[in-house]
């Protein structure tokens, strides 16, 4: 019986180590692959669309968007498309850092926002349509 007990102990120890390895393995995590802006030339007050591409595991985790560290909002990725989108209305001209983040990763892009056209009628006005940044 001594040899059988030792063999049983060995198998049990291997099983216990495998269980510990599975429990210690990182859970499925969400990763932002990239972030992009629909317009090449955003304008103050004009709607633009920010898109974050996420990996497959990221479909279940909302993406948080910020402009220079200030929250724009969050959006759930579309399942199967692996993208989250949000509308953004820049409030100031100049340099902006747009960041898309999930719990374990984030990606940023730097964009320059142009001043509003004083002849446009605000969000969605003539100045916005010319930029390609007007989204209904």
PDB file of C-alpha atoms in Angstrom:
ATOM      1  CA  UNK A   1       0.000   0.000   0.000  1.00  0.00           C
ATOM      2  CA  UNK A   2       2.901   2.377   0.513  1.00  0.00           C
ATOM      3  CA  UNK A   3       3.612   2.698  -3.233  1.00  0.00           C
ATOM      4  CA  UNK A   4      -0.060   3.226  -4.100  1.00  0.00           C
ATOM      5  CA  UNK A   5      -0.447   5.911  -1.450  1.00  0.00           C
ATOM      6  CA  UNK A   6       2.651   7.716  -2.716  1.00  0.00           C
ATOM      7  CA  UNK A   7       1.378   7.577  -6.291  1.00  0.00           C
ATOM      8  CA  UNK A   8      -1.991   8.879  -5.131  1.00  0.00           C
ATOM      9  CA  UNK A   9      -0.284  11.697  -3.272  1.00  0.00           C
ATOM     10  CA  UNK A  10       1.729  12.608  -6.400  1.00  0.00           C
ATOM     11  CA  UNK A  11      -1.382  12.737  -8.592  1.00  0.00           C
ATOM     12  CA  UNK A  12      -3.224  14.762  -5.956  1.00  0.00           C
ATOM     13  CA  UNK A  13      -0.334  17.221  -5.637  1.00  0.00           C
ATOM     14  CA  UNK A  14      -0.171  17.710  -9.411  1.00  0.00           C
ATOM     15  CA  UNK A  15      -3.926  18.320  -9.501  1.00  0.00           C
ATOM     16  CA  UNK A  16      -3.664  20.844  -6.696  1.00  0.00           C
ATOM     17  CA  UNK A  17      -0.828  22.685  -8.462  1.00  0.00           C
ATOM     18  CA  UNK A  18      -2.831  22.785 -11.702  1.00  0.00           C
ATOM     19  CA  UNK A  19      -5.787  24.245  -9.826  1.00  0.00           C
ATOM     20  CA  UNK A  20      -3.566  26.925  -8.273  1.00  0.00           C
ATOM     21  CA  UNK A  21      -2.103  27.751 -11.711  1.00  0.00           C
ATOM     22  CA  UNK A  22      -5.583  28.186 -13.204  1.00  0.00           C
ATOM     23  CA  UNK A  23      -6.731  30.363 -10.303  1.00  0.00           C
ATOM     24  CA  UNK A  24      -3.581  32.487 -10.502  1.00  0.00           C
ATOM     25  CA  UNK A  25      -3.838  32.998 -14.273  1.00  0.00           C
ATOM     26  CA  UNK A  26      -5.015  36.477 -15.258  1.00  0.00           C
ATOM     27  CA  UNK A  27      -8.658  36.726 -16.166  1.00  0.00           C
ATOM     28  CA  UNK A  28      -9.773  37.830 -19.605  1.00  0.00           C
ATOM     29  CA  UNK A  29      -8.818  41.441 -19.845  1.00  0.00           C
ATOM     30  CA  UNK A  30      -9.915  44.299 -22.025  1.00  0.00           C
ATOM     31  CA  UNK A  31      -7.423  46.078 -24.228  1.00  0.00           C
ATOM     32  CA  UNK A  32      -7.847  49.196 -26.310  1.00  0.00           C
ATOM     33  CA  UNK A  33      -6.012  48.613 -29.594  1.00  0.00           C
ATOM     34  CA  UNK A  34      -6.263  52.154 -30.954  1.00  0.00           C
ATOM     35  CA  UNK A  35      -8.313  55.338 -30.916  1.00  0.00           C
ATOM     36  CA  UNK A  36      -9.154  57.522 -33.902  1.00  0.00           C
ATOM     37  CA  UNK A  37     -11.131  60.602 -34.825  1.00  0.00           C
ATOM     38  CA  UNK A  38     -13.577  60.644 -37.757  1.00  0.00           C
ATOM     39  CA  UNK A  39     -12.488  64.130 -38.843  1.00  0.00           C
ATOM     40  CA  UNK A  40      -8.997  65.181 -39.810  1.00  0.00           C
ATOM     41  CA  UNK A  41      -9.696  68.741 -38.690  1.00  0.00           C
ATOM     42  CA  UNK A  42     -11.972  69.080 -35.653  1.00  0.00           C
ATOM     43  CA  UNK A  43     -13.572  72.480 -35.030  1.00  0.00           C
ATOM     44  CA  UNK A  44     -14.726  74.009 -31.759  1.00  0.00           C
ATOM     45  CA  UNK A  45     -18.433  73.285 -31.216  1.00  0.00           C
ATOM     46  CA  UNK A  46     -18.742  70.849 -34.134  1.00  0.00           C
ATOM     47  CA  UNK A  47     -19.573  67.214 -33.507  1.00  0.00           C
ATOM     48  CA  UNK A  48     -16.898  64.655 -34.225  1.00  0.00           C
ATOM     49  CA  UNK A  49     -16.865  60.919 -33.598  1.00  0.00           C
ATOM     50  CA  UNK A  50     -14.178  59.178 -31.598  1.00  0.00           C
ATOM     51  CA  UNK A  51     -13.780  55.445 -32.194  1.00  0.00           C
ATOM     52  CA  UNK A  52     -11.865  53.030 -29.999  1.00  0.00           C
ATOM     53  CA  UNK A  53     -11.036  49.594 -31.359  1.00  0.00           C
ATOM     54  CA  UNK A  54     -10.817  46.929 -28.657  1.00  0.00           C
ATOM     55  CA  UNK A  55      -9.754  43.310 -28.618  1.00  0.00           C
ATOM     56  CA  UNK A  56     -12.374  40.558 -28.495  1.00  0.00           C
ATOM     57  CA  UNK A  57     -12.348  40.383 -24.690  1.00  0.00           C
ATOM     58  CA  UNK A  58     -12.934  44.141 -24.581  1.00  0.00           C
ATOM     59  CA  UNK A  59     -16.453  43.745 -25.985  1.00  0.00           C
ATOM     60  CA  UNK A  60     -17.786  43.286 -22.467  1.00  0.00           C
ATOM     61  CA  UNK A  61     -16.134  46.309 -20.854  1.00  0.00           C
ATOM     62  CA  UNK A  62     -17.177  49.934 -21.460  1.00  0.00           C
ATOM     63  CA  UNK A  63     -14.595  52.300 -22.920  1.00  0.00           C
ATOM     64  CA  UNK A  64     -14.055  55.600 -21.108  1.00  0.00           C
ATOM     65  CA  UNK A  65     -13.157  58.608 -23.244  1.00  0.00           C
ATOM     66  CA  UNK A  66     -11.385  61.751 -22.030  1.00  0.00           C
ATOM     67  CA  UNK A  67     -10.289  65.049 -23.578  1.00  0.00           C
ATOM     68  CA  UNK A  68      -7.168  66.392 -21.849  1.00  0.00           C
ATOM     69  CA  UNK A  69      -8.076  64.266 -18.838  1.00  0.00           C
ATOM     70  CA  UNK A  70     -11.685  65.521 -18.641  1.00  0.00           C
ATOM     71  CA  UNK A  71     -14.359  62.878 -19.133  1.00  0.00           C
ATOM     72  CA  UNK A  72     -16.272  62.939 -22.408  1.00  0.00           C
ATOM     73  CA  UNK A  73     -18.272  59.858 -21.424  1.00  0.00           C
ATOM     74  CA  UNK A  74     -18.220  56.110 -21.904  1.00  0.00           C
ATOM     75  CA  UNK A  75     -19.583  53.718 -24.486  1.00  0.00           C
ATOM     76  CA  UNK A  76     -20.017  49.976 -24.622  1.00  0.00           C
ATOM     77  CA  UNK A  77     -18.266  48.308 -27.556  1.00  0.00           C
ATOM     78  CA  UNK A  78     -20.460  46.811 -30.251  1.00  0.00           C
ATOM     79  CA  UNK A  79     -20.219  43.032 -29.976  1.00  0.00           C
ATOM     80  CA  UNK A  80     -18.672  41.460 -33.049  1.00  0.00           C
ATOM     81  CA  UNK A  81     -17.399  44.812 -34.311  1.00  0.00           C
ATOM     82  CA  UNK A  82     -15.015  45.381 -31.382  1.00  0.00           C
ATOM     83  CA  UNK A  83     -15.519  49.154 -31.487  1.00  0.00           C
ATOM     84  CA  UNK A  84     -16.895  51.770 -29.146  1.00  0.00           C
ATOM     85  CA  UNK A  85     -17.854  55.196 -30.478  1.00  0.00           C
ATOM     86  CA  UNK A  86     -18.838  58.461 -28.871  1.00  0.00           C
ATOM     87  CA  UNK A  87     -19.669  61.957 -30.131  1.00  0.00           C
ATOM     88  CA  UNK A  88     -17.310  64.711 -29.086  1.00  0.00           C
ATOM     89  CA  UNK A  89     -17.908  68.458 -29.231  1.00  0.00           C
ATOM     90  CA  UNK A  90     -14.548  70.196 -28.687  1.00  0.00           C
ATOM     91  CA  UNK A  91     -14.965  73.234 -26.452  1.00  0.00           C
ATOM     92  CA  UNK A  92     -11.621  74.942 -26.990  1.00  0.00           C
ATOM     93  CA  UNK A  93      -9.213  75.469 -29.875  1.00  0.00           C
ATOM     94  CA  UNK A  94      -5.667  74.157 -29.677  1.00  0.00           C
ATOM     95  CA  UNK A  95      -3.975  70.936 -28.639  1.00  0.00           C
ATOM     96  CA  UNK A  96      -6.092  68.123 -27.230  1.00  0.00           C
ATOM     97  CA  UNK A  97      -5.174  64.628 -26.100  1.00  0.00           C
ATOM     98  CA  UNK A  98      -8.038  62.196 -26.625  1.00  0.00           C
ATOM     99  CA  UNK A  99      -7.764  59.004 -24.573  1.00  0.00           C
ATOM    100  CA  UNK A 100      -9.801  55.813 -24.728  1.00  0.00           C
ATOM    101  CA  UNK A 101      -9.343  53.486 -21.776  1.00  0.00           C
ATOM    102  CA  UNK A 102     -10.503  50.218 -20.302  1.00  0.00           C
ATOM    103  CA  UNK A 103      -9.373  48.811 -16.943  1.00  0.00           C
ATOM    104  CA  UNK A 104      -6.015  47.441 -18.121  1.00  0.00           C
ATOM    105  CA  UNK A 105      -5.079  49.638 -21.065  1.00  0.00           C
ATOM    106  CA  UNK A 106      -5.485  52.965 -22.777  1.00  0.00           C
ATOM    107  CA  UNK A 107      -4.519  54.600 -26.037  1.00  0.00           C
ATOM    108  CA  UNK A 108      -4.299  58.293 -26.839  1.00  0.00           C
ATOM    109  CA  UNK A 109      -4.091  60.531 -29.864  1.00  0.00           C
ATOM    110  CA  UNK A 110      -3.107  64.166 -30.080  1.00  0.00           C
ATOM    111  CA  UNK A 111      -5.286  66.416 -32.213  1.00  0.00           C
ATOM    112  CA  UNK A 112      -5.417  70.129 -32.938  1.00  0.00           C
ATOM    113  CA  UNK A 113      -8.850  71.717 -32.785  1.00  0.00           C
ATOM    114  CA  UNK A 114      -9.481  74.766 -34.986  1.00  0.00           C
ATOM    115  CA  UNK A 115     -11.444  77.779 -33.749  1.00  0.00           C
ATOM    116  CA  UNK A 116     -15.110  77.981 -34.691  1.00  0.00           C
ATOM    117  CA  UNK A 117     -16.018  79.836 -37.856  1.00  0.00           C
ATOM    118  CA  UNK A 118     -17.756  83.021 -36.688  1.00  0.00           C
ATOM    119  CA  UNK A 119     -20.091  82.757 -39.712  1.00  0.00           C
ATOM    120  CA  UNK A 120     -21.302  79.276 -38.794  1.00  0.00           C
ATOM    121  CA  UNK A 121     -24.514  78.835 -36.862  1.00  0.00           C
ATOM    122  CA  UNK A 122     -22.991  76.693 -34.117  1.00  0.00           C
ATOM    123  CA  UNK A 123     -23.062  72.917 -33.820  1.00  0.00           C
ATOM    124  CA  UNK A 124     -23.936  71.421 -37.158  1.00  0.00           C
ATOM    125  CA  UNK A 125     -23.784  74.824 -38.880  1.00  0.00           C
ATOM    126  CA  UNK A 126     -22.136  75.686 -42.180  1.00  0.00           C
ATOM    127  CA  UNK A 127     -18.676  75.835 -40.573  1.00  0.00           C
ATOM    128  CA  UNK A 128     -19.127  72.341 -39.234  1.00  0.00           C
ATOM    129  CA  UNK A 129     -20.297  70.777 -42.504  1.00  0.00           C
ATOM    130  CA  UNK A 130     -17.192  72.042 -44.276  1.00  0.00           C
ATOM    131  CA  UNK A 131     -14.952  70.181 -41.815  1.00  0.00           C
ATOM    132  CA  UNK A 132     -16.561  66.811 -42.369  1.00  0.00           C
ATOM    133  CA  UNK A 133     -17.131  66.792 -38.615  1.00  0.00           C
ATOM    134  CA  UNK A 134     -20.885  67.194 -38.558  1.00  0.00           C
ATOM    135  CA  UNK A 135     -22.662  64.002 -37.563  1.00  0.00           C
ATOM    136  CA  UNK A 136     -26.412  63.839 -37.090  1.00  0.00           C
TER     137      UNK A 136
END
